[in-house]
């Protein structure tokens, strides 16, 4: 199967010139790809052409990441602001039915999108995006200290990681050495080049501090899953200091019929286990979100 070409586009979303990647047939079933921290739509650069023969895939750069610029006066740099922005992006593009890829921060934005319009959700693909506080990994510890008491010292300690070296650590994470060498340095080099100039780091520290407000959403997100039971594929890299294996298995409490696959990777499976993820998604989406007659 030949890889499908990816188009690079922009659209105005409430006055913010928003960059996004798109591939696939215009009338194909939509797969929405909100990215995680500290990445951008770049993280989906290999996934998109591998699925674009049957599905229409859309990956926006959210404000402050990638090629979408927005100063703090125009955009709030909170989880509420990002969730609202993703909803407006979907509305501006006229999307009414979609599967959502939920990974890292994108899982929070995507789940809120799903909760706001459950009838639009064809399926969920959950990949290292957690909503079960009791399964948080040890890497959350400095963030939780800052959330509990966001004093200047705590903020400064977290701000030290908003750097190129800090981004490198986020991408390499806890994966074994033989897997880590599959993770391209382009990820942290490009991400830092795009957001490292002021006021980018300050905006990201504001977002990291606001992450404490996501915990209050967990019970609501779990309730959404229990009530609506969207078809769900869970594909997970357990070598993850934030979201170990237990964070994946916890979803089965509320989604007992979900498909769970643990791969021998970490937080960024699309870098290390792309072929396995593509195969699992093609099979899953082919059953629950397939184009008619294709």
mmCIF file of C-alpha atoms in Angstrom:
data_model
loop_
_atom_site.group_PDB
_atom_site.id
_atom_site.type_symbol
_atom_site.label_atom_id
_atom_site.label_comp_id
_atom_site.label_asym_id
_atom_site.label_seq_id
_atom_site.Cartn_x
_atom_site.Cartn_y
_atom_site.Cartn_z
ATOM 1 C CA UNK A 1 0.000 0.000 0.000
ATOM 2 C CA UNK A 2 1.608 3.323 -1.039
ATOM 3 C CA UNK A 3 1.866 6.071 1.590
ATOM 4 C CA UNK A 4 -0.670 8.825 1.095
ATOM 5 C CA UNK A 5 0.470 12.441 0.637
ATOM 6 C CA UNK A 6 -0.076 14.829 3.531
ATOM 7 C CA UNK A 7 -1.278 18.397 2.958
ATOM 8 C CA UNK A 8 -0.122 21.293 5.165
ATOM 9 C CA UNK A 9 -2.853 23.856 5.705
ATOM 10 C CA UNK A 10 -3.966 26.760 7.856
ATOM 11 C CA UNK A 11 -7.379 27.862 9.045
ATOM 12 C CA UNK A 12 -8.572 30.798 11.136
ATOM 13 C CA UNK A 13 -9.927 29.680 14.504
ATOM 14 C CA UNK A 14 -11.276 32.671 16.411
ATOM 15 C CA UNK A 15 -8.560 34.937 15.054
ATOM 16 C CA UNK A 16 -5.713 32.431 15.544
ATOM 17 C CA UNK A 17 -4.007 31.291 12.333
ATOM 18 C CA UNK A 18 -3.967 27.552 12.959
ATOM 19 C CA UNK A 19 -1.660 25.145 11.169
ATOM 20 C CA UNK A 20 -2.836 21.594 10.589
ATOM 21 C CA UNK A 21 -1.903 18.483 8.640
ATOM 22 C CA UNK A 22 -4.478 16.576 6.613
ATOM 23 C CA UNK A 23 -4.518 13.441 4.527
ATOM 24 C CA UNK A 24 -7.049 10.982 3.167
ATOM 25 C CA UNK A 25 -10.249 11.137 1.107
ATOM 26 C CA UNK A 26 -12.369 14.215 1.752
ATOM 27 C CA UNK A 27 -15.419 12.023 2.335
ATOM 28 C CA UNK A 28 -13.564 9.462 4.427
ATOM 29 C CA UNK A 29 -14.314 8.754 8.094
ATOM 30 C CA UNK A 30 -12.507 11.354 10.182
ATOM 31 C CA UNK A 31 -9.761 10.580 12.685
ATOM 32 C CA UNK A 32 -8.859 13.580 14.834
ATOM 33 C CA UNK A 33 -5.304 13.747 16.194
ATOM 34 C CA UNK A 34 -4.745 16.299 18.995
ATOM 35 C CA UNK A 35 -1.071 16.213 19.995
ATOM 36 C CA UNK A 36 0.637 15.969 23.364
ATOM 37 C CA UNK A 37 3.222 18.010 25.276
ATOM 38 C CA UNK A 38 5.805 19.103 24.227
ATOM 39 C CA UNK A 39 5.112 18.033 20.662
ATOM 40 C CA UNK A 40 2.894 19.169 17.793
ATOM 41 C CA UNK A 41 1.190 17.632 14.775
ATOM 42 C CA UNK A 42 4.730 16.538 13.861
ATOM 43 C CA UNK A 43 4.266 13.507 16.131
ATOM 44 C CA UNK A 44 1.705 12.141 13.634
ATOM 45 C CA UNK A 45 3.846 12.660 10.534
ATOM 46 C CA UNK A 46 4.316 8.897 10.018
ATOM 47 C CA UNK A 47 0.921 7.668 11.193
ATOM 48 C CA UNK A 48 -1.082 9.857 8.839
ATOM 49 C CA UNK A 49 0.193 8.598 5.460
ATOM 50 C CA UNK A 50 -0.097 5.014 6.732
ATOM 51 C CA UNK A 51 -3.854 5.367 7.291
ATOM 52 C CA UNK A 52 -4.766 7.974 4.696
ATOM 53 C CA UNK A 53 -5.870 5.461 2.067
ATOM 54 C CA UNK A 54 -9.175 4.893 3.926
ATOM 55 C CA UNK A 55 -9.493 7.590 6.592
ATOM 56 C CA UNK A 56 -9.377 11.360 6.616
ATOM 57 C CA UNK A 57 -6.860 12.311 9.295
ATOM 58 C CA UNK A 58 -6.570 15.806 10.751
ATOM 59 C CA UNK A 59 -3.820 16.930 13.131
ATOM 60 C CA UNK A 60 -3.793 20.569 14.291
ATOM 61 C CA UNK A 61 -0.914 22.400 15.929
ATOM 62 C CA UNK A 62 -2.537 23.762 19.085
ATOM 63 C CA UNK A 63 -1.737 27.373 20.097
ATOM 64 C CA UNK A 64 1.833 27.830 21.267
ATOM 65 C CA UNK A 65 3.020 24.580 19.675
ATOM 66 C CA UNK A 66 4.352 23.805 16.230
ATOM 67 C CA UNK A 67 3.424 26.452 13.681
ATOM 68 C CA UNK A 68 0.410 27.919 15.497
ATOM 69 C CA UNK A 69 1.346 31.143 17.254
ATOM 70 C CA UNK A 70 -0.778 32.914 19.849
ATOM 71 C CA UNK A 71 0.280 35.334 22.568
ATOM 72 C CA UNK A 72 -1.124 35.092 26.076
ATOM 73 C CA UNK A 73 -3.365 38.086 25.445
ATOM 74 C CA UNK A 74 -5.229 36.146 22.754
ATOM 75 C CA UNK A 75 -5.050 32.667 24.256
ATOM 76 C CA UNK A 76 -5.255 31.530 27.859
ATOM 77 C CA UNK A 77 -2.740 28.632 28.022
ATOM 78 C CA UNK A 78 -4.991 26.600 30.293
ATOM 79 C CA UNK A 79 -6.554 23.190 29.777
ATOM 80 C CA UNK A 80 -9.964 24.854 29.532
ATOM 81 C CA UNK A 81 -8.658 27.112 26.768
ATOM 82 C CA UNK A 82 -7.178 24.203 24.802
ATOM 83 C CA UNK A 83 -10.311 22.101 25.149
ATOM 84 C CA UNK A 84 -12.381 25.016 23.874
ATOM 85 C CA UNK A 85 -9.958 25.630 21.029
ATOM 86 C CA UNK A 86 -10.119 22.024 19.839
ATOM 87 C CA UNK A 87 -13.923 22.206 19.878
ATOM 88 C CA UNK A 88 -13.833 25.378 17.774
ATOM 89 C CA UNK A 89 -11.335 23.807 15.346
ATOM 90 C CA UNK A 90 -13.743 20.906 14.814
ATOM 91 C CA UNK A 91 -16.652 23.292 14.280
ATOM 92 C CA UNK A 92 -14.749 25.533 11.866
ATOM 93 C CA UNK A 93 -13.847 22.502 9.738
ATOM 94 C CA UNK A 94 -17.440 21.259 9.895
ATOM 95 C CA UNK A 95 -16.627 17.858 11.401
ATOM 96 C CA UNK A 96 -19.675 16.025 12.725
ATOM 97 C CA UNK A 97 -18.435 12.454 13.237
ATOM 98 C CA UNK A 98 -14.959 11.329 14.196
ATOM 99 C CA UNK A 99 -12.678 8.940 16.005
ATOM 100 C CA UNK A 100 -10.269 10.643 18.427
ATOM 101 C CA UNK A 101 -6.672 9.683 19.203
ATOM 102 C CA UNK A 102 -6.057 10.368 22.906
ATOM 103 C CA UNK A 103 -2.422 10.729 23.965
ATOM 104 C CA UNK A 104 -0.711 12.830 26.656
ATOM 105 C CA UNK A 105 -2.288 16.320 26.984
ATOM 106 C CA UNK A 106 -4.265 15.633 23.821
ATOM 107 C CA UNK A 107 -6.209 13.011 25.777
ATOM 108 C CA UNK A 108 -7.583 15.724 28.044
ATOM 109 C CA UNK A 109 -8.610 17.991 25.176
ATOM 110 C CA UNK A 110 -10.011 15.099 23.161
ATOM 111 C CA UNK A 111 -12.022 13.624 26.028
ATOM 112 C CA UNK A 112 -13.644 16.971 26.738
ATOM 113 C CA UNK A 113 -14.544 17.208 23.060
ATOM 114 C CA UNK A 114 -16.124 13.762 23.296
ATOM 115 C CA UNK A 115 -18.022 14.635 26.466
ATOM 116 C CA UNK A 116 -19.451 17.770 24.867
ATOM 117 C CA UNK A 117 -20.936 15.873 21.918
ATOM 118 C CA UNK A 118 -21.022 12.117 22.597
ATOM 119 C CA UNK A 119 -23.160 11.480 19.533
ATOM 120 C CA UNK A 120 -20.295 12.571 17.282
ATOM 121 C CA UNK A 121 -17.795 10.070 18.655
ATOM 122 C CA UNK A 122 -17.344 6.985 16.479
ATOM 123 C CA UNK A 123 -14.418 5.563 18.460
ATOM 124 C CA UNK A 124 -11.513 6.325 20.777
ATOM 125 C CA UNK A 125 -7.883 5.258 20.432
ATOM 126 C CA UNK A 126 -6.154 5.744 23.789
ATOM 127 C CA UNK A 127 -2.357 5.786 23.803
ATOM 128 C CA UNK A 128 -0.608 6.816 27.031
ATOM 129 C CA UNK A 129 -3.178 9.344 28.125
ATOM 130 C CA UNK A 130 -4.250 8.843 31.732
ATOM 131 C CA UNK A 131 -7.355 9.721 33.772
ATOM 132 C CA UNK A 132 -6.870 7.544 36.875
ATOM 133 C CA UNK A 133 -5.027 9.391 39.630
ATOM 134 C CA UNK A 134 -4.354 6.261 41.680
ATOM 135 C CA UNK A 135 -2.269 4.925 38.774
ATOM 136 C CA UNK A 136 -0.051 7.979 38.263
ATOM 137 C CA UNK A 137 3.610 7.057 37.945
ATOM 138 C CA UNK A 138 6.524 8.446 40.000
ATOM 139 C CA UNK A 139 7.436 11.044 37.395
ATOM 140 C CA UNK A 140 4.389 13.065 38.443
ATOM 141 C CA UNK A 141 5.963 13.796 41.858
ATOM 142 C CA UNK A 142 7.535 17.231 41.116
ATOM 143 C CA UNK A 143 4.431 18.332 39.239
ATOM 144 C CA UNK A 144 2.213 17.325 42.148
ATOM 145 C CA UNK A 145 4.386 19.256 44.596
ATOM 146 C CA UNK A 146 3.953 22.308 42.400
ATOM 147 C CA UNK A 147 0.196 21.758 42.042
ATOM 148 C CA UNK A 148 -0.200 21.515 45.807
ATOM 149 C CA UNK A 149 1.749 24.725 46.434
ATOM 150 C CA UNK A 150 2.474 26.719 43.275
ATOM 151 C CA UNK A 151 4.973 29.027 44.984
ATOM 152 C CA UNK A 152 7.790 30.672 42.999
ATOM 153 C CA UNK A 153 10.341 28.025 44.028
ATOM 154 C CA UNK A 154 8.122 25.147 42.950
ATOM 155 C CA UNK A 155 7.330 26.872 39.667
ATOM 156 C CA UNK A 156 11.022 27.534 39.064
ATOM 157 C CA UNK A 157 11.858 23.862 39.629
ATOM 158 C CA UNK A 158 9.337 22.820 36.983
ATOM 159 C CA UNK A 159 10.379 25.673 34.670
ATOM 160 C CA UNK A 160 13.920 24.239 34.541
ATOM 161 C CA UNK A 161 12.492 21.367 32.513
ATOM 162 C CA UNK A 162 11.009 23.700 29.916
ATOM 163 C CA UNK A 163 14.219 23.590 27.912
ATOM 164 C CA UNK A 164 15.702 21.624 25.041
ATOM 165 C CA UNK A 165 17.268 19.168 27.501
ATOM 166 C CA UNK A 166 13.964 18.909 29.351
ATOM 167 C CA UNK A 167 12.156 18.191 26.095
ATOM 168 C CA UNK A 168 14.756 15.536 25.273
ATOM 169 C CA UNK A 169 14.040 13.832 28.570
ATOM 170 C CA UNK A 170 10.292 13.950 27.867
ATOM 171 C CA UNK A 171 10.716 12.172 24.540
ATOM 172 C CA UNK A 172 13.314 9.604 25.575
ATOM 173 C CA UNK A 173 11.621 8.906 28.895
ATOM 174 C CA UNK A 174 12.155 5.498 30.442
ATOM 175 C CA UNK A 175 12.351 3.309 27.336
ATOM 176 C CA UNK A 176 15.167 0.738 27.175
ATOM 177 C CA UNK A 177 18.304 1.797 25.319
ATOM 178 C CA UNK A 178 17.686 -0.556 22.423
ATOM 179 C CA UNK A 179 14.333 1.176 21.854
ATOM 180 C CA UNK A 180 15.446 4.718 22.646
ATOM 181 C CA UNK A 181 17.702 4.793 19.609
ATOM 182 C CA UNK A 182 14.564 4.681 17.420
ATOM 183 C CA UNK A 183 13.428 8.068 18.790
ATOM 184 C CA UNK A 184 14.529 10.849 16.476
ATOM 185 C CA UNK A 185 16.285 13.895 17.969
ATOM 186 C CA UNK A 186 14.210 15.900 15.516
ATOM 187 C CA UNK A 187 11.384 15.670 18.067
ATOM 188 C CA UNK A 188 12.981 17.722 20.828
ATOM 189 C CA UNK A 189 15.134 19.863 18.537
ATOM 190 C CA UNK A 190 12.187 20.977 16.418
ATOM 191 C CA UNK A 191 9.845 21.385 19.384
ATOM 192 C CA UNK A 192 12.300 23.615 21.234
ATOM 193 C CA UNK A 193 13.089 25.634 18.110
ATOM 194 C CA UNK A 194 9.373 26.338 17.746
ATOM 195 C CA UNK A 195 8.508 27.239 21.347
ATOM 196 C CA UNK A 196 11.815 28.159 22.989
ATOM 197 C CA UNK A 197 11.734 31.875 22.265
ATOM 198 C CA UNK A 198 10.008 34.119 24.849
ATOM 199 C CA UNK A 199 7.206 34.147 25.763
ATOM 200 C CA UNK A 200 6.898 30.464 24.748
ATOM 201 C CA UNK A 201 8.543 28.918 27.830
ATOM 202 C CA UNK A 202 6.545 31.166 30.161
ATOM 203 C CA UNK A 203 3.308 30.103 28.475
ATOM 204 C CA UNK A 204 4.232 26.430 28.853
ATOM 205 C CA UNK A 205 5.007 26.835 32.555
ATOM 206 C CA UNK A 206 1.555 28.378 32.928
ATOM 207 C CA UNK A 207 0.065 25.325 31.210
ATOM 208 C CA UNK A 208 2.036 22.881 33.389
ATOM 209 C CA UNK A 209 0.798 24.674 36.500
ATOM 210 C CA UNK A 210 -2.785 24.532 35.248
ATOM 211 C CA UNK A 211 -2.548 20.768 34.816
ATOM 212 C CA UNK A 212 -3.568 20.435 38.486
ATOM 213 C CA UNK A 213 -7.091 21.343 37.376
ATOM 214 C CA UNK A 214 -7.328 18.262 35.175
ATOM 215 C CA UNK A 215 -7.550 15.953 38.198
ATOM 216 C CA UNK A 216 -11.006 17.293 39.048
ATOM 217 C CA UNK A 217 -12.134 16.214 35.568
ATOM 218 C CA UNK A 218 -11.105 12.581 35.977
ATOM 219 C CA UNK A 219 -14.312 11.375 37.629
ATOM 220 C CA UNK A 220 -16.404 13.138 35.001
ATOM 221 C CA UNK A 221 -14.349 11.589 32.217
ATOM 222 C CA UNK A 222 -14.670 8.146 33.776
ATOM 223 C CA UNK A 223 -18.432 8.670 34.081
ATOM 224 C CA UNK A 224 -18.611 9.600 30.377
ATOM 225 C CA UNK A 225 -16.858 6.354 29.455
ATOM 226 C CA UNK A 226 -19.118 4.263 31.695
ATOM 227 C CA UNK A 227 -22.295 5.838 30.354
ATOM 228 C CA UNK A 228 -21.536 5.964 26.640
ATOM 229 C CA UNK A 229 -19.162 2.995 26.168
ATOM 230 C CA UNK A 230 -17.563 4.308 22.953
ATOM 231 C CA UNK A 231 -15.722 1.624 20.963
ATOM 232 C CA UNK A 232 -12.183 1.891 22.310
ATOM 233 C CA UNK A 233 -8.738 0.631 21.386
ATOM 234 C CA UNK A 234 -6.099 1.029 24.121
ATOM 235 C CA UNK A 235 -2.552 0.739 22.816
ATOM 236 C CA UNK A 236 0.067 1.513 25.437
ATOM 237 C CA UNK A 237 3.770 1.747 26.075
ATOM 238 C CA UNK A 238 4.318 0.713 29.712
ATOM 239 C CA UNK A 239 7.914 2.053 29.885
ATOM 240 C CA UNK A 240 6.483 5.391 30.988
ATOM 241 C CA UNK A 241 7.351 7.162 34.236
ATOM 242 C CA UNK A 242 4.106 9.123 34.104
ATOM 243 C CA UNK A 243 1.735 6.429 32.897
ATOM 244 C CA UNK A 244 2.869 2.860 33.610
ATOM 245 C CA UNK A 245 0.958 -0.294 32.771
ATOM 246 C CA UNK A 246 -1.571 0.205 35.579
ATOM 247 C CA UNK A 247 -2.710 3.474 34.007
ATOM 248 C CA UNK A 248 -3.709 1.537 30.892
ATOM 249 C CA UNK A 249 -5.433 -1.308 32.713
ATOM 250 C CA UNK A 250 -7.410 1.165 34.807
ATOM 251 C CA UNK A 251 -9.528 2.028 31.753
ATOM 252 C CA UNK A 252 -11.003 -1.459 31.880
ATOM 253 C CA UNK A 253 -12.813 -0.459 35.082
ATOM 254 C CA UNK A 254 -15.079 1.769 32.991
ATOM 255 C CA UNK A 255 -14.618 0.216 29.535
ATOM 256 C CA UNK A 256 -14.650 -3.542 30.146
ATOM 257 C CA UNK A 257 -15.064 -4.284 26.423
ATOM 258 C CA UNK A 258 -12.118 -2.130 25.314
ATOM 259 C CA UNK A 259 -9.273 -3.785 23.437
ATOM 260 C CA UNK A 260 -6.016 -3.450 25.383
ATOM 261 C CA UNK A 261 -2.599 -3.978 23.782
ATOM 262 C CA UNK A 262 0.640 -3.428 25.718
ATOM 263 C CA UNK A 263 3.643 -2.882 23.453
ATOM 264 C CA UNK A 264 7.284 -2.930 24.537
ATOM 265 C CA UNK A 265 7.637 0.845 24.314
ATOM 266 C CA UNK A 266 7.075 4.060 26.182
ATOM 267 C CA UNK A 267 5.181 7.326 25.954
ATOM 268 C CA UNK A 268 5.846 7.940 22.244
ATOM 269 C CA UNK A 269 4.879 4.678 20.568
ATOM 270 C CA UNK A 270 4.516 6.246 17.134
ATOM 271 C CA UNK A 271 8.299 6.712 17.139
ATOM 272 C CA UNK A 272 9.231 3.211 18.271
ATOM 273 C CA UNK A 273 6.327 0.920 17.349
ATOM 274 C CA UNK A 274 4.644 2.596 14.400
ATOM 275 C CA UNK A 275 3.969 -0.566 12.393
ATOM 276 C CA UNK A 276 2.284 -2.288 15.341
ATOM 277 C CA UNK A 277 0.114 0.743 16.104
ATOM 278 C CA UNK A 278 -0.873 1.126 12.447
ATOM 279 C CA UNK A 279 -1.857 -2.538 12.199
ATOM 280 C CA UNK A 280 -3.950 -2.354 15.367
ATOM 281 C CA UNK A 281 -5.647 0.869 14.281
ATOM 282 C CA UNK A 282 -6.411 -0.405 10.772
ATOM 283 C CA UNK A 283 -8.043 -3.507 12.186
ATOM 284 C CA UNK A 284 -9.974 -1.631 14.869
ATOM 285 C CA UNK A 285 -11.109 1.319 12.744
ATOM 286 C CA UNK A 286 -11.964 -1.061 9.915
ATOM 287 C CA UNK A 287 -14.534 -2.649 12.196
ATOM 288 C CA UNK A 288 -16.005 0.389 13.971
ATOM 289 C CA UNK A 289 -15.320 3.451 11.754
ATOM 290 C CA UNK A 290 -14.878 2.257 8.190
ATOM 291 C CA UNK A 291 -15.872 3.976 4.951
ATOM 292 C CA UNK A 292 -18.879 2.344 3.291
ATOM 293 C CA UNK A 293 -17.874 -0.029 0.513
ATOM 294 C CA UNK A 294 -14.135 0.382 1.074
#
